[in-house]
Amino acid sequence: MYCLYYNIGLLGGLHQFNVPLRGADLAIFPHISNAYLVTQDVKIVEYGSMQDLSADKYSFTQCVDVKNGALLPSWCDSHTHLVFAGSRENEFVDKIKGLSYAEIAAKGGGILNSAVQLQQTDEQALYELALERIRELVQAGTGAIEIKSGYGLTLDAELKMLRVIKRLKENTPVLIRATFLGAHAFPTAYKNNPEEYIKLILSEMIPAVEKEGLAEYIDVFCEEGFFSPAQTTMICEAGLKVGLRPRIHANQFAVSGGVQVGVSLNAISVDHLESMDEAAIHALSNSTTIGTLLPNASFFLRMQDAPARKLIEAGALIALASDFNPGSAPSGNMNGVIAQACIRLRMLPEEAFNAATINGACALELENQCGSIQVGKLANFFITKPIPSLAYYPYAFGSNLISKIVLQGKEIHYSSF
Ligand code: NIG
Ligand code: FE
């Protein structure tokens, strides 16, 4: 089944190679104006300039007039916590009144609050909540996503979260990667005995996750007051032994040493990076570990932003992701993420698009399937209303410019899955 998309005003993300971009290359977002694209079933089979379209080459089942809109690769969001039981807007109000993230956590709020809620919610209810969130994100242009556990913090509840993620993989058109984040916080019961919790992660949780084949990655919140660099290393090494590659929360609130731990473990990514010193930046420069920036979290927590420009200048690989979670980033909308990346992190629009598409796909190890418009890749893209330039997209940060969503070759509506 062939489908033609014609009168594309701007066809973007035409990368030839499936490698993450760094340095000056991050600012190159290959595109053509006045273009067409052909899909066959789930894949892209051809694209080019409108003047070169030979309409009788295929027998098209469907022809879509893009009416001068842009056609762009779907977002690849490589860091989310979108399985959670409930919102935490009470903490949002506490933050408005002046309490810090650490003070809220000390009051029993934060991650532990979400863990209690999640432990009390059954798998079906969690699944339905998460499915609804994915429906919303798909309409905002996301086509591939990473989802972490980490609000369970008991063997049963961690497995429950990961089973929900597995069902989401099976029942949505989104490409999903699962990450085991048992080391997200020390549960209250282990407050005075943190080593026991680490033992539980190593001796029960990781083997159970492996046995059921529930995750591709392992994550640790490497941060003062959470998991130390030594504990992070120990947990990630245990994950690596059963094929779970690390992707870790590093350098969010403090210069924690997490970046260096991630680089030395050959982590797929180190994420957050709001608190970076020269040594941490140097560790990432020319590394194959991707630095994933999460501007939603620094915005929402009123914190300093990650030093995107310094990282790009140092030759580090940069991806952008949403960090969607109920505590520090209650939005998974990647349109907002790229706008913030441009406005607050001073990334150029082309850099932001690349960081949220091809580099995000690399951070998900899905670069051979998505992240760019390429012959042979999945037809995962969105179509916009006519826009005067690529820069207009993050500039018009409050407008919903998306007019059509296509995943795996099919147009997706809110009620499609
Ligand atoms: O990525 N930093 C750790 N984890 C989340 C926050 C989780 C929460 O507050 O519930 C984050 O920001
Ligand atoms: Fe996170």
Tab-separated table of C-alpha atoms and ligand atoms in Angstrom:
chain	number	residue	atom	x	y	z
A	1	MET	CA	0.000	0.000	0.000
A	2	TYR	CA	1.589	3.247	-1.209
A	3	CYS	CA	0.737	6.658	0.162
A	4	LEU	CA	1.804	9.991	-1.292
A	5	TYR	CA	2.289	13.194	0.722
A	6	TYR	CA	2.612	16.150	-1.654
A	7	ASN	CA	2.922	19.933	-1.478
A	8	ILE	CA	5.196	19.684	1.578
A	9	GLY	CA	6.408	23.240	2.294
A	10	LEU	CA	9.395	22.068	4.342
A	11	LEU	CA	10.557	18.449	4.500
A	12	GLY	CA	13.095	18.293	7.326
A	13	GLY	CA	15.397	15.945	9.209
A	14	LEU	CA	16.790	14.327	6.048
A	15	HIS	CA	19.868	12.817	7.656
A	16	GLN	CA	21.791	10.271	5.610
A	17	PHE	CA	23.558	8.593	8.526
A	18	ASN	CA	22.225	7.107	11.713
A	19	VAL	CA	24.777	8.542	14.100
A	20	PRO	CA	24.353	11.146	16.826
A	21	LEU	CA	25.445	14.664	15.904
A	22	ARG	CA	27.897	16.764	17.898
A	23	GLY	CA	29.565	20.177	17.726
A	24	ALA	CA	28.888	22.219	14.584
A	25	ASP	CA	27.104	19.245	12.963
A	26	LEU	CA	24.305	19.545	15.527
A	27	ALA	CA	23.235	22.784	13.813
A	28	ILE	CA	22.730	21.091	10.441
A	29	PHE	CA	19.113	20.016	9.930
A	30	PRO	CA	18.966	18.925	6.279
A	31	HIS	CA	15.722	19.873	4.567
A	32	ILE	CA	14.182	20.626	1.194
A	33	SER	CA	11.364	22.993	0.290
A	34	ASN	CA	8.366	22.155	-1.862
A	35	ALA	CA	8.700	18.396	-1.574
A	36	TYR	CA	6.858	15.082	-1.691
A	37	LEU	CA	7.259	11.846	0.267
A	38	VAL	CA	6.069	8.295	-0.460
A	39	THR	CA	5.403	5.626	2.147
A	40	GLN	CA	4.826	1.934	1.582
A	41	ASP	CA	2.983	0.287	4.491
A	42	VAL	CA	5.006	1.216	7.601
A	43	LYS	CA	8.062	2.685	5.856
A	44	ILE	CA	9.357	5.656	3.889
A	45	VAL	CA	10.309	4.589	0.371
A	46	GLU	CA	11.025	7.823	-1.471
A	47	TYR	CA	11.091	11.593	-1.197
A	48	GLY	CA	12.184	14.486	-3.352
A	49	SER	CA	11.316	17.883	-4.828
A	50	MET	CA	7.788	18.337	-6.157
A	51	GLN	CA	9.199	19.053	-9.630
A	52	ASP	CA	10.679	15.515	-9.690
A	53	LEU	CA	7.498	13.716	-8.669
A	54	SER	CA	6.397	11.165	-11.234
A	55	ALA	CA	2.892	10.462	-10.071
A	56	ASP	CA	2.413	7.318	-12.156
A	57	LYS	CA	5.398	5.436	-10.675
A	58	TYR	CA	3.252	3.877	-7.958
A	59	SER	CA	-0.410	3.174	-7.661
A	60	PHE	CA	-1.266	5.226	-4.606
A	61	THR	CA	-3.930	4.067	-2.191
A	62	GLN	CA	-3.988	7.536	-0.665
A	63	CYS	CA	-2.713	10.983	-1.650
A	64	VAL	CA	-2.409	13.606	1.096
A	65	ASP	CA	-2.153	17.298	0.218
A	66	VAL	CA	0.147	18.734	2.915
A	67	LYS	CA	-0.909	22.235	1.801
A	68	ASN	CA	2.511	23.775	2.272
A	69	GLY	CA	2.886	22.584	5.874
A	70	ALA	CA	6.131	21.084	7.203
A	71	LEU	CA	6.687	17.333	7.484
A	72	LEU	CA	9.099	16.543	10.311
A	73	PRO	CA	10.349	13.390	12.067
A	74	SER	CA	8.442	12.437	15.223
A	75	TRP	CA	10.003	13.358	18.545
A	76	CYS	CA	12.181	10.733	20.213
A	77	ASP	CA	11.820	11.381	23.943
A	78	SER	CA	14.602	9.439	25.653
A	79	HIS	CA	13.797	10.169	29.321
A	80	THR	CA	10.395	9.880	30.996
A	81	HIS	CA	8.762	8.561	34.137
A	82	LEU	CA	5.279	8.467	32.663
A	83	VAL	CA	3.914	5.548	34.654
A	84	PHE	CA	2.699	7.147	37.873
A	85	ALA	CA	-0.386	6.891	40.006
A	86	GLY	CA	-1.257	10.514	40.650
A	87	SER	CA	-0.302	14.144	40.327
A	88	ARG	CA	1.522	16.187	42.989
A	89	GLU	CA	0.206	19.706	42.515
A	90	ASN	CA	0.136	20.163	46.301
A	91	GLU	CA	3.945	20.143	46.157
A	92	PHE	CA	3.777	22.590	43.262
A	93	VAL	CA	1.941	24.979	45.566
A	94	ASP	CA	4.503	24.327	48.338
A	95	LYS	CA	7.213	25.265	45.856
A	96	ILE	CA	5.376	28.482	44.977
A	97	LYS	CA	5.386	29.265	48.694
A	98	GLY	CA	9.157	28.799	48.790
A	99	LEU	CA	9.924	25.225	49.806
A	100	SER	CA	12.807	23.570	47.950
A	101	TYR	CA	12.730	20.140	46.237
A	102	ALA	CA	14.916	18.782	49.064
A	103	GLU	CA	12.626	20.261	51.764
A	104	ILE	CA	9.574	18.730	50.113
A	105	ALA	CA	11.335	15.354	49.917
A	106	ALA	CA	12.301	15.616	53.605
A	107	LYS	CA	8.596	16.192	54.456
A	108	GLY	CA	7.711	12.807	52.904
A	109	GLY	CA	6.861	14.361	49.573
A	110	GLY	CA	8.715	13.857	46.348
A	111	ILE	CA	9.553	10.440	44.961
A	112	LEU	CA	8.482	8.659	48.173
A	113	ASN	CA	5.045	10.254	47.942
A	114	SER	CA	4.652	8.924	44.387
A	115	ALA	CA	5.905	5.506	45.555
A	116	VAL	CA	3.198	5.221	48.233
A	117	GLN	CA	0.525	6.206	45.696
A	118	LEU	CA	1.841	3.732	43.154
A	119	GLN	CA	2.080	0.838	45.584
A	120	GLN	CA	-1.625	1.327	46.360
A	121	THR	CA	-2.729	1.418	42.706
A	122	ASP	CA	-3.371	-1.765	40.748
A	123	GLU	CA	-1.709	-2.616	37.465
A	124	GLN	CA	-4.792	-2.085	35.299
A	125	ALA	CA	-5.453	1.384	36.707
A	126	LEU	CA	-1.788	2.344	36.220
A	127	TYR	CA	-1.913	1.024	32.674
A	128	GLU	CA	-4.991	3.077	31.816
A	129	LEU	CA	-3.499	6.260	33.265
A	130	ALA	CA	-0.243	5.768	31.362
A	131	LEU	CA	-2.030	4.867	28.119
A	132	GLU	CA	-4.010	8.096	28.299
A	133	ARG	CA	-0.757	10.061	28.765
A	134	ILE	CA	0.757	8.343	25.725
A	135	ARG	CA	-2.316	9.188	23.645
A	136	GLU	CA	-1.812	12.833	24.543
A	137	LEU	CA	1.924	12.767	23.782
A	138	VAL	CA	1.379	11.114	20.416
A	139	GLN	CA	-0.933	13.983	19.483
A	140	ALA	CA	1.927	16.329	20.455
A	141	GLY	CA	4.239	14.595	17.973
A	142	THR	CA	6.092	11.955	20.008
A	143	GLY	CA	6.806	8.680	18.202
A	144	ALA	CA	9.404	6.972	20.404
A	145	ILE	CA	9.815	7.130	24.140
A	146	GLU	CA	11.771	5.768	27.078
A	147	ILE	CA	9.843	4.980	30.261
A	148	LYS	CA	11.378	4.242	33.660
A	149	SER	CA	10.226	2.354	36.687
A	150	GLY	CA	11.322	3.916	39.979
A	151	TYR	CA	8.060	4.824	41.720
A	152	GLY	CA	7.630	1.270	43.023
A	153	LEU	CA	10.640	0.878	45.307
A	154	THR	CA	9.510	-2.618	46.352
A	155	LEU	CA	10.090	-5.744	44.290
A	156	ASP	CA	6.387	-6.149	43.518
A	157	ALA	CA	5.697	-2.533	42.735
A	158	GLU	CA	8.782	-2.158	40.509
A	159	LEU	CA	7.719	-5.259	38.546
A	160	LYS	CA	4.169	-3.903	38.359
A	161	MET	CA	5.459	-0.693	36.742
A	162	LEU	CA	7.629	-2.584	34.277
A	163	ARG	CA	4.731	-4.867	33.319
A	164	VAL	CA	2.656	-1.764	32.603
A	165	ILE	CA	5.455	-0.509	30.323
A	166	LYS	CA	5.527	-3.900	28.577
A	167	ARG	CA	1.788	-3.677	27.903
A	168	LEU	CA	2.214	-0.139	26.557
A	169	LYS	CA	4.864	-1.499	24.168
A	170	GLU	CA	2.450	-4.138	22.932
A	171	ASN	CA	-0.613	-1.938	22.581
A	172	THR	CA	0.523	1.402	21.186
A	173	PRO	CA	2.093	2.444	17.864
A	174	VAL	CA	4.887	4.194	19.807
A	175	LEU	CA	8.363	2.637	20.014
A	176	ILE	CA	9.064	2.176	23.716
A	177	ARG	CA	12.223	1.405	25.693
A	178	ALA	CA	11.977	0.326	29.330
A	179	THR	CA	14.416	1.252	32.080
A	180	PHE	CA	14.657	-0.286	35.545
A	181	LEU	CA	15.103	2.542	38.088
A	182	GLY	CA	14.797	0.709	41.407
A	183	ALA	CA	17.564	3.015	42.642
A	184	HIS	CA	15.437	6.162	42.407
A	185	ALA	CA	15.275	6.811	46.183
A	186	PHE	CA	15.766	4.925	49.430
A	187	PRO	CA	12.317	3.822	50.670
A	188	THR	CA	11.351	5.072	54.130
A	189	ALA	CA	11.694	1.548	55.584
A	190	TYR	CA	15.399	1.536	54.619
A	191	LYS	CA	16.161	5.083	55.734
A	192	ASN	CA	18.583	3.929	58.403
A	193	ASN	CA	19.799	0.942	56.478
A	194	PRO	CA	20.433	2.002	52.882
A	195	GLU	CA	22.864	-0.848	52.185
A	196	GLU	CA	20.013	-3.321	52.736
A	197	TYR	CA	17.985	-1.650	49.999
A	198	ILE	CA	20.934	-1.887	47.619
A	199	LYS	CA	21.165	-5.581	48.508
A	200	LEU	CA	17.474	-5.957	47.607
A	201	ILE	CA	18.088	-4.284	44.242
A	202	LEU	CA	21.075	-6.501	43.506
A	203	SER	CA	19.844	-9.841	44.792
A	204	GLU	CA	16.108	-9.702	44.023
A	205	MET	CA	15.045	-6.856	41.764
A	206	ILE	CA	17.657	-7.116	38.997
A	207	PRO	CA	17.329	-10.923	38.710
A	208	ALA	CA	13.510	-10.661	38.567
A	209	VAL	CA	13.651	-7.933	35.898
A	210	GLU	CA	16.042	-10.093	33.887
A	211	LYS	CA	13.948	-13.237	34.309
A	212	GLU	CA	10.808	-11.582	32.922
A	213	GLY	CA	12.750	-9.638	30.276
A	214	LEU	CA	11.143	-6.413	31.436
A	215	ALA	CA	13.824	-3.784	30.739
A	216	GLU	CA	16.554	-2.785	28.305
A	217	TYR	CA	18.325	-0.299	30.588
A	218	ILE	CA	19.219	0.380	34.200
A	219	ASP	CA	19.132	3.835	35.799
A	220	VAL	CA	20.291	5.216	39.156
A	221	PHE	CA	19.574	8.637	40.677
A	222	CYS	CA	23.213	9.555	41.407
A	223	GLU	CA	22.822	12.582	43.655
A	224	GLU	CA	23.675	13.889	47.124
A	225	GLY	CA	21.103	12.426	49.515
A	226	PHE	CA	20.222	9.679	47.045
A	227	PHE	CA	22.783	7.239	45.539
A	228	SER	CA	26.534	7.911	45.727
A	229	PRO	CA	28.890	7.433	42.768
A	230	ALA	CA	30.185	4.197	44.363
A	231	GLN	CA	26.654	2.851	44.879
A	232	THR	CA	25.713	3.931	41.342
A	233	THR	CA	28.690	2.037	39.935
A	234	MET	CA	27.858	-1.099	41.903
A	235	ILE	CA	24.194	-1.108	40.792
A	236	CYS	CA	24.992	-0.339	37.156
A	237	GLU	CA	27.651	-3.057	37.019
A	238	ALA	CA	25.104	-5.579	38.306
A	239	GLY	CA	22.714	-4.397	35.573
A	240	LEU	CA	25.383	-4.637	32.894
A	241	LYS	CA	26.024	-8.259	33.847
A	242	VAL	CA	22.467	-9.127	32.797
A	243	GLY	CA	22.495	-6.929	29.691
A	244	LEU	CA	20.963	-3.753	31.118
A	245	ARG	CA	23.005	-0.841	29.815
A	246	PRO	CA	23.153	2.192	32.147
A	247	ARG	CA	21.485	5.529	31.516
A	248	ILE	CA	21.763	7.549	34.696
A	249	HIS	CA	20.421	10.616	36.446
A	250	ALA	CA	23.557	12.691	36.957
A	251	ASN	CA	24.501	16.180	38.167
A	252	GLN	CA	20.970	17.496	38.663
A	253	PHE	CA	21.260	19.310	41.989
A	254	ALA	CA	24.999	19.065	42.616
A	255	VAL	CA	28.283	18.233	40.897
A	256	SER	CA	27.951	14.629	41.988
A	257	GLY	CA	30.544	12.725	39.969
A	258	GLY	CA	27.642	11.013	38.202
A	259	VAL	CA	28.769	12.133	34.755
A	260	GLN	CA	32.203	10.557	35.179
A	261	VAL	CA	30.607	7.365	36.523
A	262	GLY	CA	28.355	7.175	33.459
A	263	VAL	CA	31.181	7.819	30.996
A	264	SER	CA	33.424	5.218	32.641
A	265	LEU	CA	30.614	2.625	32.499
A	266	ASN	CA	29.991	3.435	28.821
A	267	ALA	CA	26.439	4.479	29.739
A	268	ILE	CA	24.172	5.163	26.787
A	269	SER	CA	23.404	8.522	28.413
A	270	VAL	CA	23.863	10.745	31.434
A	271	ASP	CA	20.784	12.850	32.025
A	272	HIS	CA	19.969	16.261	33.599
A	273	LEU	CA	23.435	17.941	33.822
A	274	GLU	CA	22.161	21.164	35.396
A	275	SER	CA	25.183	21.203	37.760
A	276	MET	CA	28.319	20.872	35.686
A	277	ASP	CA	31.941	21.819	36.415
A	278	GLU	CA	34.808	21.839	33.922
A	279	ALA	CA	35.778	18.251	34.781
A	280	ALA	CA	32.273	16.945	34.108
A	281	ILE	CA	32.074	18.860	30.808
A	282	HIS	CA	35.505	17.555	29.847
A	283	ALA	CA	34.440	13.971	30.634
A	284	LEU	CA	31.575	14.254	28.150
A	285	SER	CA	33.468	16.000	25.373
A	286	ASN	CA	34.193	13.525	22.581
A	287	SER	CA	32.571	10.734	24.605
A	288	THR	CA	30.052	8.339	23.048
A	289	THR	CA	27.845	8.751	26.134
A	290	ILE	CA	25.026	11.160	25.269
A	291	GLY	CA	24.273	14.094	27.578
A	292	THR	CA	20.481	14.291	27.774
A	293	LEU	CA	19.202	17.716	28.766
A	294	LEU	CA	15.810	18.070	30.435
A	295	PRO	CA	14.846	21.759	30.377
A	296	ASN	CA	11.349	21.009	31.736
A	297	ALA	CA	12.871	20.054	35.092
A	298	SER	CA	15.067	23.141	35.536
A	299	PHE	CA	12.178	25.356	34.412
A	300	PHE	CA	9.657	23.748	36.737
A	301	LEU	CA	12.036	23.696	39.727
A	302	ARG	CA	13.305	27.249	38.990
A	303	MET	CA	16.858	25.984	38.806
A	304	GLN	CA	19.843	26.805	36.670
A	305	ASP	CA	19.676	25.244	33.226
A	306	ALA	CA	22.165	22.759	31.819
A	307	PRO	CA	25.056	24.555	30.060
A	308	ALA	CA	24.019	23.465	26.585
A	309	ARG	CA	26.273	25.869	24.708
A	310	LYS	CA	29.364	24.871	26.675
A	311	LEU	CA	28.573	21.205	26.115
A	312	ILE	CA	28.072	21.697	22.368
A	313	GLU	CA	31.283	23.718	22.124
A	314	ALA	CA	33.149	21.007	24.037
A	315	GLY	CA	32.020	18.435	21.447
A	316	ALA	CA	29.633	16.549	23.721
A	317	LEU	CA	26.672	14.656	22.278
A	318	ILE	CA	23.413	16.317	23.328
A	319	ALA	CA	19.860	14.971	23.304
A	320	LEU	CA	16.719	16.706	24.565
A	321	ALA	CA	14.002	14.858	26.485
A	322	SER	CA	10.954	15.723	28.579
A	323	ASP	CA	11.635	13.996	31.935
A	324	PHE	CA	7.817	13.708	32.172
A	325	ASN	CA	7.102	12.939	35.855
A	326	PRO	CA	4.676	14.190	38.512
A	327	GLY	CA	7.314	15.902	40.664
A	328	SER	CA	9.781	17.906	38.627
A	329	ALA	CA	8.400	17.914	35.080
A	330	PRO	CA	4.646	17.387	34.789
A	331	SER	CA	4.677	17.714	30.999
A	332	GLY	CA	5.813	15.288	28.338
A	333	ASN	CA	5.117	17.699	25.506
A	334	MET	CA	8.289	17.839	23.398
A	335	ASN	CA	7.130	20.994	21.596
A	336	GLY	CA	7.527	22.802	24.892
A	337	VAL	CA	10.900	21.136	25.451
A	338	ILE	CA	12.393	22.384	22.194
A	339	ALA	CA	10.994	25.871	22.788
A	340	GLN	CA	12.656	25.963	26.195
A	341	ALA	CA	15.881	24.591	24.753
A	342	CYS	CA	15.939	27.535	22.338
A	343	ILE	CA	14.730	30.192	24.748
A	344	ARG	CA	16.539	29.237	27.946
A	345	LEU	CA	19.435	27.014	26.849
A	346	ARG	CA	20.185	29.111	23.761
A	347	MET	CA	20.149	26.174	21.423
A	348	LEU	CA	19.522	27.055	17.789
A	349	PRO	CA	16.230	25.707	16.389
A	350	GLU	CA	18.155	23.273	14.159
A	351	GLU	CA	20.155	22.057	17.188
A	352	ALA	CA	16.999	21.582	19.216
A	353	PHE	CA	15.266	19.633	16.430
A	354	ASN	CA	18.277	17.362	15.971
A	355	ALA	CA	18.678	16.843	19.726
A	356	ALA	CA	15.010	15.842	20.030
A	357	THR	CA	14.932	13.596	16.949
A	358	ILE	CA	18.075	11.884	15.601
A	359	ASN	CA	20.116	12.272	18.806
A	360	GLY	CA	17.106	11.196	20.894
A	361	ALA	CA	16.734	8.144	18.640
A	362	CYS	CA	20.412	7.324	19.239
A	363	ALA	CA	19.855	7.696	23.002
A	364	LEU	CA	17.069	5.114	22.611
A	365	GLU	CA	19.232	2.933	20.332
A	366	LEU	CA	16.410	3.175	17.793
A	367	GLU	CA	18.363	5.222	15.246
A	368	ASN	CA	17.930	2.591	12.537
A	369	GLN	CA	14.145	2.833	12.807
A	370	CYS	CA	13.311	6.457	13.562
A	371	GLY	CA	14.695	9.924	14.345
A	372	SER	CA	14.959	11.172	10.763
A	373	ILE	CA	13.235	11.125	7.389
A	374	GLN	CA	15.178	8.455	5.557
A	375	VAL	CA	14.307	5.831	2.945
A	376	GLY	CA	13.872	2.511	4.752
A	377	LYS	CA	13.015	4.040	8.136
A	378	LEU	CA	9.592	3.876	9.716
A	379	ALA	CA	7.121	6.472	8.440
A	380	ASN	CA	7.024	8.260	11.814
A	381	PHE	CA	6.401	11.948	11.331
A	382	PHE	CA	4.059	14.843	11.922
A	383	ILE	CA	2.688	17.436	9.568
A	384	THR	CA	2.271	21.062	10.590
A	385	LYS	CA	0.194	23.987	9.481
A	386	PRO	CA	2.159	26.171	7.032
A	387	ILE	CA	5.136	27.734	8.845
A	388	PRO	CA	7.433	30.403	7.385
A	389	SER	CA	10.624	28.698	8.632
A	390	LEU	CA	11.882	25.992	10.984
A	391	ALA	CA	12.674	28.648	13.610
A	392	TYR	CA	9.004	29.665	13.640
A	393	TYR	CA	8.138	26.340	15.269
A	394	PRO	CA	9.876	26.876	18.660
A	395	TYR	CA	9.311	30.653	18.363
A	396	ALA	CA	5.516	30.229	18.323
A	397	PHE	CA	5.863	28.314	21.561
A	398	GLY	CA	2.246	28.441	22.631
A	399	SER	CA	0.648	27.438	19.342
A	400	ASN	CA	-0.378	23.939	18.467
A	401	LEU	CA	0.981	23.759	14.955
A	402	ILE	CA	0.552	20.034	14.373
A	403	SER	CA	-2.212	19.103	11.937
A	404	LYS	CA	-1.572	15.385	11.286
A	405	ILE	CA	0.297	12.542	12.996
A	406	VAL	CA	1.623	9.508	11.126
A	407	LEU	CA	3.220	6.570	12.963
A	408	GLN	CA	4.340	3.420	11.185
A	409	GLY	CA	2.684	4.711	8.037
A	410	LYS	CA	-0.767	5.202	9.582
A	411	GLU	CA	-2.532	8.407	10.473
A	412	ILE	CA	-3.097	8.381	14.234
A	413	HIS	CA	-6.011	10.084	15.955
A	414	TYR	CA	-6.588	10.405	19.684
A	415	SER	CA	-8.837	7.360	19.679
A	416	SER	CA	-6.727	5.214	17.317
A	417	PHE	CA	-5.397	3.058	20.157
B	1	NIG	O1	14.203	13.192	36.846
B	1	NIG	N1	15.546	13.359	39.660
B	1	NIG	C1	14.957	12.333	39.881
B	1	NIG	N2	13.831	11.942	39.354
B	1	NIG	C2	12.899	12.803	38.727
B	1	NIG	C3	12.038	13.480	39.697
B	1	NIG	C4	11.106	12.539	40.270
B	1	NIG	C5	10.076	13.093	41.199
B	1	NIG	O2	10.222	14.157	41.815
B	1	NIG	O3	9.102	12.386	41.303
B	1	NIG	C6	13.595	13.732	37.775
B	1	NIG	O4	13.575	14.952	37.884
B	2	FE	FE	14.157	11.817	35.482
